[in-house]
Short mmCIF file of C-alpha atoms and ligand atoms in Angstrom, two decimals:
data_model
loop_
_atom_site.label_atom_id
_atom_site.label_comp_id
_atom_site.label_asym_id
_atom_site.label_seq_id
_atom_site.Cartn_x
_atom_site.Cartn_y
_atom_site.Cartn_z
CA MET L 199 23.05 209.78 128.52
CA THR L 200 23.70 206.22 129.69
CA GLU L 201 24.45 203.68 127.26
CA VAL L 202 21.19 202.58 125.38
CA PHE L 203 21.22 198.67 124.61
CA ASN L 204 18.18 198.06 122.17
CA PHE L 205 16.52 194.53 122.42
CA CYS L 206 13.57 195.19 120.06
CA ALA L 207 12.97 192.79 117.45
CA GLY L 208 12.68 194.51 114.64
CA PRO L 209 13.78 197.28 113.44
CA ALA L 210 16.78 196.28 115.83
CA MET L 211 19.82 197.47 116.89
CA LEU L 212 22.72 198.19 114.03
CA PRO L 213 26.53 197.69 114.62
CA LYS L 214 27.95 201.11 116.51
CA ALA L 215 30.71 201.15 113.86
CA VAL L 216 28.33 200.57 111.04
CA MET L 217 26.39 203.51 111.89
CA THR L 218 30.00 205.62 112.66
CA LYS L 219 30.74 205.21 109.26
CA ALA L 220 27.43 205.81 107.82
CA GLN L 221 27.36 209.21 109.68
CA ASN L 222 30.58 210.35 108.47
CA GLU L 223 29.82 209.87 105.02
CA PHE L 224 25.87 210.85 105.30
CA ILE L 225 26.61 214.01 102.95
CA ASN L 226 29.29 212.95 101.17
CA TRP L 227 29.70 209.58 99.83
CA ASN L 228 33.15 208.84 98.43
CA ASP L 229 33.91 212.14 97.26
CA THR L 230 31.13 212.30 95.32
CA GLY L 231 29.65 215.68 96.80
CA SER L 232 26.12 213.78 97.23
CA SER L 233 24.48 211.64 99.98
CA VAL L 234 24.58 207.63 98.51
CA MET L 235 20.60 208.18 98.67
CA GLU L 236 20.70 211.06 96.23
CA LEU L 237 22.42 209.01 93.64
CA SER L 238 20.88 207.12 90.80
CA HIS L 239 21.01 203.56 91.13
CA ARG L 240 22.29 202.83 87.75
CA SER L 241 25.43 205.19 88.36
CA SER L 242 28.48 203.42 88.09
CA ILE L 243 29.67 204.34 91.75
CA TYR L 244 26.63 202.91 92.63
CA MET L 245 26.20 199.83 91.26
CA ALA L 246 29.83 199.07 92.22
CA MET L 247 28.94 199.45 95.67
CA ALA L 248 26.12 197.05 95.12
CA ALA L 249 28.12 194.37 93.74
CA GLU L 250 30.47 194.44 95.91
CA ALA L 251 27.77 193.99 98.94
CA GLU L 252 26.30 191.20 96.91
CA ALA L 253 30.07 189.43 96.74
CA ASP L 254 30.31 190.48 100.36
CA LEU L 255 27.25 188.21 101.03
CA ARG L 256 28.39 185.28 99.22
CA ASP L 257 31.55 185.36 100.60
CA LEU L 258 30.02 185.27 104.26
CA MET L 259 27.47 182.54 103.33
CA ALA L 260 29.48 180.55 100.95
CA ILE L 261 26.50 181.02 98.35
CA PRO L 262 27.31 178.61 94.91
CA ASP L 263 27.41 180.47 91.82
CA ASN L 264 24.29 178.41 90.94
CA TYR L 265 22.63 180.67 93.37
CA LYS L 266 21.18 184.23 92.45
CA VAL L 267 21.03 186.98 95.37
CA LEU L 268 18.03 189.24 94.82
CA PHE L 269 17.92 192.58 96.83
CA CYS L 270 13.85 193.04 97.00
CA HIS L 271 11.13 195.28 98.60
CA GLY L 272 8.35 194.29 100.58
CA GLY L 273 10.01 192.49 103.74
CA GLY L 274 9.52 189.12 104.72
CA ARG L 275 5.60 189.41 104.30
CA GLY L 276 6.13 190.21 100.54
CA GLN L 277 7.99 186.83 100.48
CA PHE L 278 4.86 185.05 101.98
CA SER L 279 3.22 185.88 98.80
CA ALA L 280 6.20 185.77 96.06
CA VAL L 281 7.18 182.76 97.13
CA PRO L 282 3.97 181.14 95.90
CA LEU L 283 3.31 182.93 93.01
CA ASN L 284 6.88 182.34 92.00
CA LEU L 285 7.03 178.84 92.76
CA LEU L 286 3.78 177.09 93.04
CA PRO L 287 2.30 176.16 89.78
CA GLN L 288 -1.60 175.08 89.48
CA GLY L 289 -2.39 171.49 90.10
CA LYS L 290 0.92 171.20 92.46
CA SER L 291 0.66 172.11 96.49
CA ALA L 292 3.46 173.48 98.78
CA ASP L 293 3.96 171.92 102.55
CA TYR L 294 3.91 174.55 105.15
CA ILE L 295 5.35 173.70 108.16
CA VAL L 296 3.85 175.58 111.27
CA ASN L 297 5.89 176.00 114.19
CA GLY L 298 5.21 179.61 115.61
CA SER L 299 3.30 182.92 114.10
CA TRP L 300 5.34 184.00 111.17
CA SER L 301 5.13 180.17 109.75
CA LYS L 302 1.57 180.26 110.26
CA ALA L 303 1.39 183.82 108.85
CA ALA L 304 3.28 182.52 105.69
CA ALA L 305 0.90 179.49 105.08
CA ALA L 306 -2.09 181.87 105.93
CA GLU L 307 -0.96 184.05 102.84
CA ALA L 308 0.45 181.10 100.57
CA LYS L 309 -3.39 180.13 100.89
CA ASN L 310 -4.43 182.81 98.54
CA PHE L 311 -2.19 181.62 95.61
CA GLY L 312 -2.96 177.96 95.60
CA ASP L 313 -3.01 174.72 97.15
CA ILE L 314 -1.20 174.42 100.39
CA ASN L 315 -0.91 171.34 102.69
CA VAL L 316 0.10 172.61 106.65
CA ILE L 317 1.78 170.47 108.78
CA ASN L 318 1.58 171.76 112.54
CA ILE L 319 4.93 170.63 114.25
CA ARG L 320 4.54 172.34 117.54
CA GLU L 321 3.94 170.02 120.52
CA GLU L 322 2.79 171.37 124.10
CA ARG L 323 3.82 168.72 126.55
CA SER L 324 1.75 168.06 130.26
CA ASP L 325 4.52 169.48 132.15
CA GLY L 326 4.00 172.75 130.02
CA ALA L 327 6.95 172.57 127.81
CA THR L 328 6.85 173.15 124.21
CA SER L 329 8.20 171.26 121.94
CA LEU L 330 8.60 170.32 118.27
CA THR L 331 8.15 167.14 115.95
CA ALA L 332 11.79 166.29 114.98
CA VAL L 333 12.84 167.52 111.75
CA ASN L 334 13.20 163.91 110.46
CA GLN L 335 9.61 162.99 111.31
CA TRP L 336 7.72 165.70 109.63
CA PRO L 337 4.96 164.19 107.63
CA LEU L 338 6.32 165.39 104.16
CA ASN L 339 4.56 164.94 100.70
CA ASN L 340 7.10 163.72 98.28
CA ASP L 341 5.18 165.70 95.49
CA ALA L 342 5.08 168.95 97.17
CA ALA L 343 6.07 172.02 94.84
CA TYR L 344 8.22 172.93 97.96
CA VAL L 345 8.40 172.64 101.41
CA HIS L 346 8.40 176.07 103.64
CA TYR L 347 9.54 176.64 106.95
CA CYS L 348 10.56 179.13 109.54
CA PRO L 349 13.71 178.12 111.14
CA ASN L 350 13.71 180.48 113.96
CA GLU L 351 10.37 182.27 114.91
CA THR L 352 10.93 185.48 115.96
CA VAL L 353 7.56 185.60 118.31
CA ASP L 354 7.72 182.54 119.83
CA GLY L 355 11.60 182.27 120.44
CA ILE L 356 11.88 178.42 118.71
CA GLU L 357 14.52 177.38 116.65
CA ILE L 358 15.16 174.55 114.69
CA ASN L 359 18.84 173.97 114.08
CA ASP L 360 18.60 170.55 112.06
CA ILE L 361 18.00 170.91 108.26
CA PRO L 362 15.42 168.95 107.37
CA ASP L 363 15.99 166.57 104.29
CA THR L 364 13.11 166.68 101.79
CA HIS L 365 14.18 164.15 99.59
CA GLY L 366 14.83 166.31 96.42
CA VAL L 367 11.71 168.77 97.09
CA PRO L 368 12.85 172.30 96.84
CA LEU L 369 13.46 173.63 100.85
CA VAL L 370 12.29 177.35 101.24
CA ALA L 371 13.34 178.82 104.57
CA ASP L 372 12.10 182.23 106.01
CA MET L 373 15.33 183.18 107.51
CA SER L 374 14.37 186.57 108.31
CA SER L 375 15.61 186.42 112.14
CA THR L 376 18.66 184.06 111.99
CA ILE L 377 20.30 184.44 108.42
CA LEU L 378 23.79 185.31 109.14
CA SER L 379 23.72 184.43 112.44
CA HIS L 380 25.75 180.82 112.48
CA GLU L 381 26.96 178.82 109.50
CA ILE L 382 24.45 177.10 107.33
CA ASP L 383 24.77 175.02 103.78
CA VAL L 384 23.07 176.76 101.55
CA THR L 385 23.09 173.99 99.38
CA LYS L 386 20.53 172.46 100.99
CA PHE L 387 18.04 175.00 100.28
CA GLY L 388 16.08 175.84 97.29
CA LEU L 389 15.22 179.48 98.20
CA ILE L 390 16.06 181.43 101.54
CA TYR L 391 14.64 184.91 102.18
CA ALA L 392 15.07 187.61 105.10
CA GLY L 393 13.66 190.70 105.81
CA ALA L 394 16.69 192.75 106.52
CA GLN L 395 15.70 194.82 109.64
CA LYS L 396 16.70 192.13 112.16
CA ASN L 397 20.24 190.80 111.27
CA ILE L 398 21.10 192.49 108.12
CA GLY L 399 20.21 196.41 108.14
CA PRO L 400 17.70 198.89 107.98
CA SER L 401 13.95 197.71 106.93
CA GLY L 402 12.62 198.06 103.35
CA LEU L 403 15.26 195.47 102.12
CA THR L 404 14.55 191.86 101.66
CA LEU L 405 16.94 189.15 100.58
CA VAL L 406 16.34 186.72 98.28
CA ILE L 407 18.63 183.68 97.87
CA VAL L 408 17.54 181.31 95.38
CA HIS L 409 18.49 178.21 93.03
CA GLU L 410 18.80 178.68 89.42
CA ASP L 411 16.37 176.15 88.50
CA LEU L 412 13.38 177.62 90.33
CA LEU L 413 13.61 180.72 88.10
CA GLY L 414 11.26 180.92 85.26
CA HIS L 415 8.35 179.36 87.03
CA ALA L 416 5.86 182.04 87.97
CA GLN L 417 2.17 182.17 87.59
CA LEU L 418 1.20 184.23 85.06
CA ALA L 419 -0.57 186.80 87.53
CA THR L 420 2.74 187.58 89.62
CA PRO L 421 3.30 191.00 89.67
CA CYS L 422 6.83 191.92 87.81
CA ILE L 423 8.54 193.53 90.80
CA MET L 424 7.94 190.27 92.44
CA ASN L 425 9.17 187.97 89.89
CA TYR L 426 12.42 186.17 90.54
CA GLN L 427 13.32 186.03 87.22
CA THR L 428 12.95 189.40 86.32
CA SER L 429 14.77 190.60 89.06
CA ALA L 430 17.60 188.55 88.31
CA ASN L 431 17.53 189.76 84.61
CA ASN L 432 18.08 193.01 85.87
CA ASP L 433 20.66 192.29 88.92
CA SER L 434 17.78 193.51 91.10
CA MET L 435 17.34 196.63 89.35
CA TYR L 436 14.13 196.15 87.16
CA ASN L 437 12.82 198.86 89.44
CA THR L 438 14.52 201.39 91.88
CA PRO L 439 15.88 199.27 94.87
CA PRO L 440 16.07 200.28 98.39
CA THR L 441 19.34 202.05 97.59
CA TYR L 442 20.00 203.33 101.27
CA SER L 443 19.08 199.92 103.03
CA TRP L 444 21.44 198.42 100.17
CA TYR L 445 24.05 200.64 101.07
CA LEU L 446 23.74 200.04 105.09
CA ALA L 447 23.65 196.38 104.40
CA GLY L 448 26.76 196.48 102.33
CA LEU L 449 28.23 197.98 105.25
CA VAL L 450 27.05 195.71 107.67
CA PHE L 451 28.54 192.62 105.72
CA LYS L 452 32.28 194.26 105.69
CA TRP L 453 31.85 194.78 109.57
CA LEU L 454 30.83 191.20 109.61
CA LYS L 455 33.97 189.85 107.69
CA GLU L 456 36.33 192.24 109.69
CA LEU L 457 34.96 190.46 112.67
CA GLY L 458 35.89 187.20 111.60
CA GLY L 459 32.74 186.25 109.44
CA VAL L 460 29.75 184.34 110.65
CA LYS L 461 31.46 181.50 112.41
CA ALA L 462 33.02 184.01 114.46
CA ILE L 463 29.57 185.84 115.68
CA ALA L 464 28.04 182.80 115.73
CA LYS L 465 30.33 181.95 118.84
CA ILE L 466 29.51 185.28 120.52
CA ASN L 467 25.73 184.58 119.92
CA LYS L 468 25.98 181.38 121.55
CA GLU L 469 27.79 182.68 124.68
CA LYS L 470 25.00 185.40 124.67
CA ALA L 471 22.51 182.88 124.50
CA ASP L 472 23.68 180.89 127.17
CA LEU L 473 24.62 183.86 129.58
CA LEU L 474 20.87 184.76 128.95
CA TYR L 475 19.21 181.03 129.53
CA GLN L 476 21.62 180.42 132.29
CA THR L 477 19.98 183.41 134.23
CA ILE L 478 16.49 182.55 133.60
CA ASP L 479 17.02 178.62 134.54
CA SER L 480 18.79 179.45 137.67
CA SER L 481 16.10 181.49 138.97
CA ASN L 482 12.53 180.28 139.66
CA PHE L 483 11.50 183.91 138.86
CA TYR L 484 12.09 184.18 135.72
CA THR L 485 10.67 181.24 133.25
CA ASN L 486 11.33 180.10 129.48
CA ASN L 487 9.54 176.94 128.55
CA ILE L 488 10.77 175.75 125.65
CA GLU L 489 12.49 172.81 125.20
CA GLN L 490 16.15 173.23 125.57
CA GLN L 491 17.09 171.98 121.77
CA TYR L 492 14.55 174.33 120.19
CA ARG L 493 15.68 177.32 122.24
CA SER L 494 16.21 180.35 119.76
CA LYS L 495 19.56 182.38 120.13
CA MET L 496 18.66 185.17 118.59
CA ASN L 497 14.92 185.84 120.32
CA ILE L 498 14.43 185.12 124.09
CA PRO L 499 11.10 185.17 125.12
CA PHE L 500 10.97 184.94 129.31
CA TRP L 501 8.08 185.09 131.78
CA LEU L 502 8.28 186.52 135.38
CA THR L 503 6.53 184.26 137.74
CA ASP L 504 4.75 187.01 139.26
CA GLU L 505 3.01 188.77 135.98
CA SER L 506 1.99 191.74 138.12
CA LEU L 507 5.40 192.70 138.42
CA ASN L 508 5.74 192.95 134.59
CA GLU L 509 4.98 197.04 134.39
CA LYS L 510 7.59 197.48 137.22
CA PHE L 511 10.01 195.72 135.55
CA LEU L 512 9.92 197.18 132.27
CA ILE L 513 10.29 200.73 133.58
CA GLN L 514 13.27 199.98 136.07
CA ALA L 515 14.88 198.29 132.74
CA GLU L 516 14.16 201.31 130.54
CA GLN L 517 16.29 203.41 133.37
CA GLN L 518 19.10 201.65 133.18
CA GLY L 519 19.26 201.89 129.23
CA LEU L 520 17.90 198.83 128.39
CA THR L 521 15.06 199.23 126.08
CA ALA L 522 12.24 197.37 123.82
CA LEU L 523 12.16 194.19 126.17
CA LYS L 524 8.13 193.76 126.27
CA GLY L 525 7.62 190.55 124.93
CA HIS L 526 5.07 190.19 121.70
CA ARG L 527 1.31 190.89 122.58
CA ILE L 528 0.31 187.47 121.65
CA VAL L 529 2.97 185.77 123.89
CA GLY L 530 3.15 188.25 126.51
CA GLY L 531 5.99 188.56 129.30
CA MET L 532 9.44 189.71 128.09
CA ARG L 533 11.35 189.35 125.04
CA ALA L 534 15.08 190.11 124.50
CA SER L 535 16.10 190.03 120.50
CA ILE L 536 19.83 189.39 120.46
CA TYR L 537 20.81 189.70 116.94
CA ASN L 538 24.66 189.99 115.49
CA ALA L 539 24.49 193.53 116.47
CA MET L 540 24.16 193.39 120.42
CA PRO L 541 27.48 193.27 121.93
CA ILE L 542 28.06 190.77 124.68
CA GLU L 543 28.04 194.09 126.94
CA GLY L 544 24.27 194.60 126.66
CA VAL L 545 23.56 191.00 127.22
CA GLN L 546 25.59 191.30 130.68
CA ALA L 547 23.94 194.43 131.69
CA LEU L 548 20.35 192.68 131.25
CA VAL L 549 21.61 189.77 133.14
CA ASP L 550 22.98 191.79 135.84
CA PHE L 551 19.79 193.83 136.03
CA MET L 552 17.72 190.77 136.24
CA LYS L 553 19.66 189.51 139.05
CA LYS L 554 19.37 192.53 140.86
CA PHE L 555 15.48 193.06 140.03
CA GLU L 556 14.77 189.83 141.57
CA LYS L 557 16.65 190.65 144.68
CA GLY L 558 14.71 194.04 145.23
CA ALA L 559 11.49 192.26 144.51
CA ARG L 560 12.11 189.39 147.18
C1 PLP E 1205 9.49 190.31 111.40
C2 PLP E 1205 9.58 188.91 110.44
C3 PLP E 1205 8.77 188.73 109.18
C4 PLP E 1205 7.83 189.66 108.64
O1 PLP E 1205 8.91 191.20 108.46
P1 PLP E 1205 8.58 192.27 107.39
O2 PLP E 1205 9.45 192.58 106.81
O3 PLP E 1205 7.56 193.08 108.62
O4 PLP E 1205 7.56 191.96 106.65
C5 PLP E 1205 8.39 187.51 108.73
N1 PLP E 1205 8.85 186.56 109.07
C6 PLP E 1205 9.70 186.28 110.38
C7 PLP E 1205 10.72 185.34 110.76
C8 PLP E 1205 10.09 187.99 110.67
O5 PLP E 1205 10.68 187.47 112.00
#
């Protein structure tokens, strides 16, 4: 079988070294004679692993002690509900920045739980390029309970690199598709959440990193399994956590640390993205219309100028072991998701194929 590079947006590729380790200890973990997924989450050996995973994540992201790290169920969309339930009291409203499909969905869900102020920052320019309102121009409400935004729009391929200054209003970020891809200053955020299946591990696990001051104000109707305070009080084990996903996330954190941490992977991520964007920009056969400064380094959509070749492109790519390149149905075209686990060799193979395909089609 030819080597496969999987460009799926999520669930996404995992590092081969991590998969191999997981495979080797799948039925006998740490000489317990059991698989890690068969053990009680309250066994001392499991709890030690869980604590180590948290410590490694804290290390990787430099998370201060006055932030809790919660290992939750429910995915990114679960947090679309949990965030307003926990942070939006009656009589207050929250600002929702919309720059793509996930931030739009987050705002739509939050409307079910309180008063929402939607701020559209997307600008479609007359030359066909997509741009955004600069972060320091966002019309924020100083009395908002929080500001929610999505720094990397997975479907649209739009990334906001500057962290907005919200003048003391807690900043909430959906980092599902960008967490651990480059260094960030956690202290600028009130809350960060991320579904695991893009840049962390398998689906089923959602990370929440939340400042202590934001705990304890949940709406009365908040389900206990979504209540951050309840989770924090019980070390994310109020109910059975997604134990296997937690374990695998822990392996990914160790892999990342060995590689040199977030700073090291950020450098590789930039090289990968530069390589692909250069290939797109240097041809008029492929296009990407996102303004340079807002281009995502994780999810790169591109379009064939001749859309009738889409099917052929996908079939031939697949034959080369380049899979899951079909763009999201609402934007069409192609999309290459190149998270931390995608090696530069995968992107090199993709651009080699793109150049060959372009030649063949001319
Ligand atoms: C994938 C994704 C989600 C949805 O995650 P689920 O785990 O499927 O609920 C939300 N936000 C962003 C930015 C995503 O990329």
